[in-house]
Amino acid sequence: MNTGSAVSAMVDYLHGNLHEVEHLLKVYGYAKAIGELEGLDPRTQRTLEIAAVVHDIGIPRALEKYGSDAGPYQEELGPAEARALLEKLGCDGETVDRVCHLVGHHHSYDQVDGVDYQILLEADFLVNASHNHLSREAVEAARKHFFRTETGLRFLDTCLLK
């Protein structure tokens, strides 16, 4: 299974919701670049990229079940949706398990257990901060409290704190 297959499946899963598709592609782009520039091994890079593509897969179910796409609802409902999609695509079990873990924690900043997790948080924040027009103070707080990779910090400084 390649990342393009995951993107295609997510476009279908999201019924072409342009906002969500563009969000996943932006997060994927940042995650791919940060991972490559940080020198991830190929397996971790692939897992990161797939996780970036499917990280918000819980949104439709959260909206359906709770009427909200709040982070905790995405984390609750996303892993099962991700597992079903990735298994249908023939993704290997180890990758599916790790991606589901990342999907189930991608709004939890205090449980980082790997560089793939760290980069996913950073990539998602970069996109959300821009989209939500976060204040300079909020971006600086994020920089101080959870950005860790050299590349993520550089992107944050260059794109949001210039």
PDB file of C-alpha atoms in Angstrom:
ATOM      1  CA  MET A   1       0.000   0.000   0.000  1.00  0.00           C
ATOM      2  CA  ASN A   2       1.345   3.435  -0.862  1.00  0.00           C
ATOM      3  CA  THR A   3       0.452   6.850   0.505  1.00  0.00           C
ATOM      4  CA  GLY A   4      -1.327   7.807  -2.711  1.00  0.00           C
ATOM      5  CA  SER A   5      -3.779   4.962  -2.117  1.00  0.00           C
ATOM      6  CA  ALA A   6      -4.486   6.339   1.364  1.00  0.00           C
ATOM      7  CA  VAL A   7      -5.055   9.835  -0.050  1.00  0.00           C
ATOM      8  CA  SER A   8      -7.441   8.456  -2.665  1.00  0.00           C
ATOM      9  CA  ALA A   9      -9.327   6.439  -0.062  1.00  0.00           C
ATOM     10  CA  MET A  10      -9.619   9.491   2.204  1.00  0.00           C
ATOM     11  CA  VAL A  11     -10.949  11.652  -0.643  1.00  0.00           C
ATOM     12  CA  ASP A  12     -13.662   9.024  -1.105  1.00  0.00           C
ATOM     13  CA  TYR A  13     -14.222   8.626   2.637  1.00  0.00           C
ATOM     14  CA  LEU A  14     -14.665  12.386   3.031  1.00  0.00           C
ATOM     15  CA  HIS A  15     -16.994  12.514  -0.005  1.00  0.00           C
ATOM     16  CA  GLY A  16     -14.782  15.170  -1.538  1.00  0.00           C
ATOM     17  CA  ASN A  17     -15.163  17.597   1.402  1.00  0.00           C
ATOM     18  CA  LEU A  18     -12.659  20.096   0.050  1.00  0.00           C
ATOM     19  CA  HIS A  19     -11.844  21.692   3.406  1.00  0.00           C
ATOM     20  CA  GLU A  20     -10.969  18.342   4.997  1.00  0.00           C
ATOM     21  CA  VAL A  21      -9.117  17.070   1.918  1.00  0.00           C
ATOM     22  CA  GLU A  22      -7.013  20.225   1.723  1.00  0.00           C
ATOM     23  CA  HIS A  23      -6.295  19.993   5.464  1.00  0.00           C
ATOM     24  CA  LEU A  24      -5.064  16.402   5.236  1.00  0.00           C
ATOM     25  CA  LEU A  25      -2.905  17.242   2.218  1.00  0.00           C
ATOM     26  CA  LYS A  26      -1.313  20.194   4.020  1.00  0.00           C
ATOM     27  CA  VAL A  27      -0.624  18.125   7.141  1.00  0.00           C
ATOM     28  CA  TYR A  28       0.744  15.347   4.930  1.00  0.00           C
ATOM     29  CA  GLY A  29       3.027  17.822   3.151  1.00  0.00           C
ATOM     30  CA  TYR A  30       4.470  19.228   6.353  1.00  0.00           C
ATOM     31  CA  ALA A  31       4.816  15.784   7.935  1.00  0.00           C
ATOM     32  CA  LYS A  32       6.556  14.376   4.858  1.00  0.00           C
ATOM     33  CA  ALA A  33       9.000  17.278   4.690  1.00  0.00           C
ATOM     34  CA  ILE A  34       9.737  17.348   8.421  1.00  0.00           C
ATOM     35  CA  GLY A  35      10.233  13.586   8.533  1.00  0.00           C
ATOM     36  CA  GLU A  36      12.564  13.568   5.548  1.00  0.00           C
ATOM     37  CA  LEU A  37      14.586  16.522   6.815  1.00  0.00           C
ATOM     38  CA  GLU A  38      14.843  14.975  10.280  1.00  0.00           C
ATOM     39  CA  GLY A  39      16.208  11.788   8.682  1.00  0.00           C
ATOM     40  CA  LEU A  40      13.541   9.268   9.652  1.00  0.00           C
ATOM     41  CA  ASP A  41      14.098   5.681   8.644  1.00  0.00           C
ATOM     42  CA  PRO A  42      11.886   4.554   5.730  1.00  0.00           C
ATOM     43  CA  ARG A  43       9.403   2.567   7.840  1.00  0.00           C
ATOM     44  CA  THR A  44       8.831   5.383  10.332  1.00  0.00           C
ATOM     45  CA  GLN A  45       8.548   7.885   7.468  1.00  0.00           C
ATOM     46  CA  ARG A  46       5.907   5.764   5.737  1.00  0.00           C
ATOM     47  CA  THR A  47       3.955   5.315   8.975  1.00  0.00           C
ATOM     48  CA  LEU A  48       4.101   9.061   9.625  1.00  0.00           C
ATOM     49  CA  GLU A  49       2.888   9.888   6.137  1.00  0.00           C
ATOM     50  CA  ILE A  50      -0.038   7.462   6.338  1.00  0.00           C
ATOM     51  CA  ALA A  51      -0.959   8.786   9.786  1.00  0.00           C
ATOM     52  CA  ALA A  52      -0.881  12.344   8.454  1.00  0.00           C
ATOM     53  CA  VAL A  53      -3.270  11.387   5.677  1.00  0.00           C
ATOM     54  CA  VAL A  54      -5.809   9.686   7.970  1.00  0.00           C
ATOM     55  CA  HIS A  55      -5.297  11.621  11.224  1.00  0.00           C
ATOM     56  CA  ASP A  56      -8.720  13.339  11.096  1.00  0.00           C
ATOM     57  CA  ILE A  57     -10.675  10.306   9.903  1.00  0.00           C
ATOM     58  CA  GLY A  58     -12.761  10.432  13.085  1.00  0.00           C
ATOM     59  CA  ILE A  59     -14.344  13.790  12.237  1.00  0.00           C
ATOM     60  CA  PRO A  60     -17.341  12.510  10.236  1.00  0.00           C
ATOM     61  CA  ARG A  61     -18.243   9.914  12.915  1.00  0.00           C
ATOM     62  CA  ALA A  62     -17.727  12.470  15.699  1.00  0.00           C
ATOM     63  CA  LEU A  63     -20.055  14.912  13.994  1.00  0.00           C
ATOM     64  CA  GLU A  64     -22.601  12.145  13.438  1.00  0.00           C
ATOM     65  CA  LYS A  65     -22.427  10.773  16.985  1.00  0.00           C
ATOM     66  CA  TYR A  66     -21.745  13.893  19.071  1.00  0.00           C
ATOM     67  CA  GLY A  67     -22.522  16.814  16.786  1.00  0.00           C
ATOM     68  CA  SER A  68     -18.955  17.980  17.367  1.00  0.00           C
ATOM     69  CA  ASP A  69     -15.534  17.374  15.853  1.00  0.00           C
ATOM     70  CA  ALA A  70     -13.730  18.111  19.130  1.00  0.00           C
ATOM     71  CA  GLY A  71     -10.336  16.466  19.550  1.00  0.00           C
ATOM     72  CA  PRO A  72     -11.370  13.924  22.193  1.00  0.00           C
ATOM     73  CA  TYR A  73     -14.182  12.669  19.954  1.00  0.00           C
ATOM     74  CA  GLN A  74     -11.798  12.352  17.008  1.00  0.00           C
ATOM     75  CA  GLU A  75      -9.376  10.408  19.205  1.00  0.00           C
ATOM     76  CA  GLU A  76     -12.164   8.120  20.421  1.00  0.00           C
ATOM     77  CA  LEU A  77     -13.725   7.333  17.055  1.00  0.00           C
ATOM     78  CA  GLY A  78     -10.837   7.738  14.635  1.00  0.00           C
ATOM     79  CA  PRO A  79      -8.801   4.591  15.311  1.00  0.00           C
ATOM     80  CA  ALA A  80     -11.568   2.153  14.351  1.00  0.00           C
ATOM     81  CA  GLU A  81     -12.269   4.093  11.159  1.00  0.00           C
ATOM     82  CA  ALA A  82      -8.559   4.213  10.314  1.00  0.00           C
ATOM     83  CA  ARG A  83      -8.137   0.500  10.971  1.00  0.00           C
ATOM     84  CA  ALA A  84     -11.023  -0.412   8.669  1.00  0.00           C
ATOM     85  CA  LEU A  85      -9.769   1.829   5.864  1.00  0.00           C
ATOM     86  CA  LEU A  86      -6.127   0.739   6.109  1.00  0.00           C
ATOM     87  CA  GLU A  87      -6.918  -2.959   6.354  1.00  0.00           C
ATOM     88  CA  LYS A  88      -9.144  -2.647   3.289  1.00  0.00           C
ATOM     89  CA  LEU A  89      -6.161  -1.113   1.475  1.00  0.00           C
ATOM     90  CA  GLY A  90      -3.924  -4.034   2.511  1.00  0.00           C
ATOM     91  CA  CYS A  91      -1.693  -2.112   4.901  1.00  0.00           C
ATOM     92  CA  ASP A  92       0.481  -4.328   7.106  1.00  0.00           C
ATOM     93  CA  GLY A  93      -0.625  -4.939  10.693  1.00  0.00           C
ATOM     94  CA  GLU A  94       2.291  -3.218  12.430  1.00  0.00           C
ATOM     95  CA  THR A  95       1.747  -0.037  10.445  1.00  0.00           C
ATOM     96  CA  VAL A  96      -2.011  -0.171  11.012  1.00  0.00           C
ATOM     97  CA  ASP A  97      -1.502  -0.514  14.772  1.00  0.00           C
ATOM     98  CA  ARG A  98       0.899   2.420  14.955  1.00  0.00           C
ATOM     99  CA  VAL A  99      -1.229   4.643  12.719  1.00  0.00           C
ATOM    100  CA  CYS A 100      -4.297   3.874  14.840  1.00  0.00           C
ATOM    101  CA  HIS A 101      -2.325   4.791  17.955  1.00  0.00           C
ATOM    102  CA  LEU A 102      -1.329   8.105  16.377  1.00  0.00           C
ATOM    103  CA  VAL A 103      -4.881   8.828  15.202  1.00  0.00           C
ATOM    104  CA  GLY A 104      -6.116   8.067  18.712  1.00  0.00           C
ATOM    105  CA  HIS A 105      -3.716  10.542  20.294  1.00  0.00           C
ATOM    106  CA  HIS A 106      -3.127  13.299  17.749  1.00  0.00           C
ATOM    107  CA  HIS A 107      -4.680  15.936  20.013  1.00  0.00           C
ATOM    108  CA  SER A 108      -2.787  14.755  23.116  1.00  0.00           C
ATOM    109  CA  TYR A 109       0.415  16.720  23.539  1.00  0.00           C
ATOM    110  CA  ASP A 110       1.544  15.080  26.778  1.00  0.00           C
ATOM    111  CA  GLN A 111       1.809  11.462  25.610  1.00  0.00           C
ATOM    112  CA  VAL A 112       4.391  11.660  22.805  1.00  0.00           C
ATOM    113  CA  ASP A 113       6.046   8.262  22.452  1.00  0.00           C
ATOM    114  CA  GLY A 114       7.982   8.588  19.216  1.00  0.00           C
ATOM    115  CA  VAL A 115       9.324  10.931  16.592  1.00  0.00           C
ATOM    116  CA  ASP A 116       6.449  10.080  14.243  1.00  0.00           C
ATOM    117  CA  TYR A 117       3.985  11.226  16.902  1.00  0.00           C
ATOM    118  CA  GLN A 118       5.989  14.410  17.530  1.00  0.00           C
ATOM    119  CA  ILE A 119       6.123  15.294  13.852  1.00  0.00           C
ATOM    120  CA  LEU A 120       2.412  14.610  13.352  1.00  0.00           C
ATOM    121  CA  LEU A 121       1.600  17.025  16.193  1.00  0.00           C
ATOM    122  CA  GLU A 122       3.884  19.676  14.735  1.00  0.00           C
ATOM    123  CA  ALA A 123       2.538  19.302  11.183  1.00  0.00           C
ATOM    124  CA  ASP A 124      -1.085  19.438  12.342  1.00  0.00           C
ATOM    125  CA  PHE A 125      -0.369  22.481  14.493  1.00  0.00           C
ATOM    126  CA  LEU A 126       1.316  24.326  11.632  1.00  0.00           C
ATOM    127  CA  VAL A 127      -1.772  23.884   9.472  1.00  0.00           C
ATOM    128  CA  ASN A 128      -4.311  24.572  12.221  1.00  0.00           C
ATOM    129  CA  ALA A 129      -2.490  27.656  13.508  1.00  0.00           C
ATOM    130  CA  SER A 130      -2.553  29.215  10.077  1.00  0.00           C
ATOM    131  CA  HIS A 131      -6.121  28.196   9.299  1.00  0.00           C
ATOM    132  CA  ASN A 132      -7.430  29.360  12.700  1.00  0.00           C
ATOM    133  CA  HIS A 133      -5.364  32.572  12.693  1.00  0.00           C
ATOM    134  CA  LEU A 134      -3.889  31.829  16.094  1.00  0.00           C
ATOM    135  CA  SER A 135      -2.390  34.755  17.957  1.00  0.00           C
ATOM    136  CA  ARG A 136       1.360  35.216  18.087  1.00  0.00           C
ATOM    137  CA  GLU A 137       1.196  34.484  21.813  1.00  0.00           C
ATOM    138  CA  ALA A 138      -0.528  31.132  21.197  1.00  0.00           C
ATOM    139  CA  VAL A 139       2.016  30.173  18.553  1.00  0.00           C
ATOM    140  CA  GLU A 140       4.906  31.169  20.823  1.00  0.00           C
ATOM    141  CA  ALA A 141       3.413  29.099  23.645  1.00  0.00           C
ATOM    142  CA  ALA A 142       3.170  26.073  21.360  1.00  0.00           C
ATOM    143  CA  ARG A 143       6.764  26.636  20.257  1.00  0.00           C
ATOM    144  CA  LYS A 144       7.912  26.637  23.863  1.00  0.00           C
ATOM    145  CA  HIS A 145       5.797  23.761  25.127  1.00  0.00           C
ATOM    146  CA  PHE A 146       5.688  21.090  22.462  1.00  0.00           C
ATOM    147  CA  PHE A 147       7.682  21.771  19.307  1.00  0.00           C
ATOM    148  CA  ARG A 148      10.845  19.653  19.425  1.00  0.00           C
ATOM    149  CA  THR A 149      12.167  18.945  15.932  1.00  0.00           C
ATOM    150  CA  GLU A 150      14.665  21.323  14.381  1.00  0.00           C
ATOM    151  CA  THR A 151      12.708  21.367  11.124  1.00  0.00           C
ATOM    152  CA  GLY A 152       9.336  21.891  12.798  1.00  0.00           C
ATOM    153  CA  LEU A 153      10.768  24.792  14.784  1.00  0.00           C
ATOM    154  CA  ARG A 154      12.243  26.314  11.631  1.00  0.00           C
ATOM    155  CA  PHE A 155       8.946  26.006   9.756  1.00  0.00           C
ATOM    156  CA  LEU A 156       7.055  27.494  12.711  1.00  0.00           C
ATOM    157  CA  ASP A 157       9.458  30.420  12.965  1.00  0.00           C
ATOM    158  CA  THR A 158       9.559  31.042   9.232  1.00  0.00           C
ATOM    159  CA  CYS A 159       5.859  30.637   8.481  1.00  0.00           C
ATOM    160  CA  LEU A 160       4.128  31.832  11.635  1.00  0.00           C
ATOM    161  CA  LEU A 161       6.559  33.897  13.694  1.00  0.00           C
ATOM    162  CA  LYS A 162       8.295  35.927  11.005  1.00  0.00           C
TER     163      LYS A 162
END
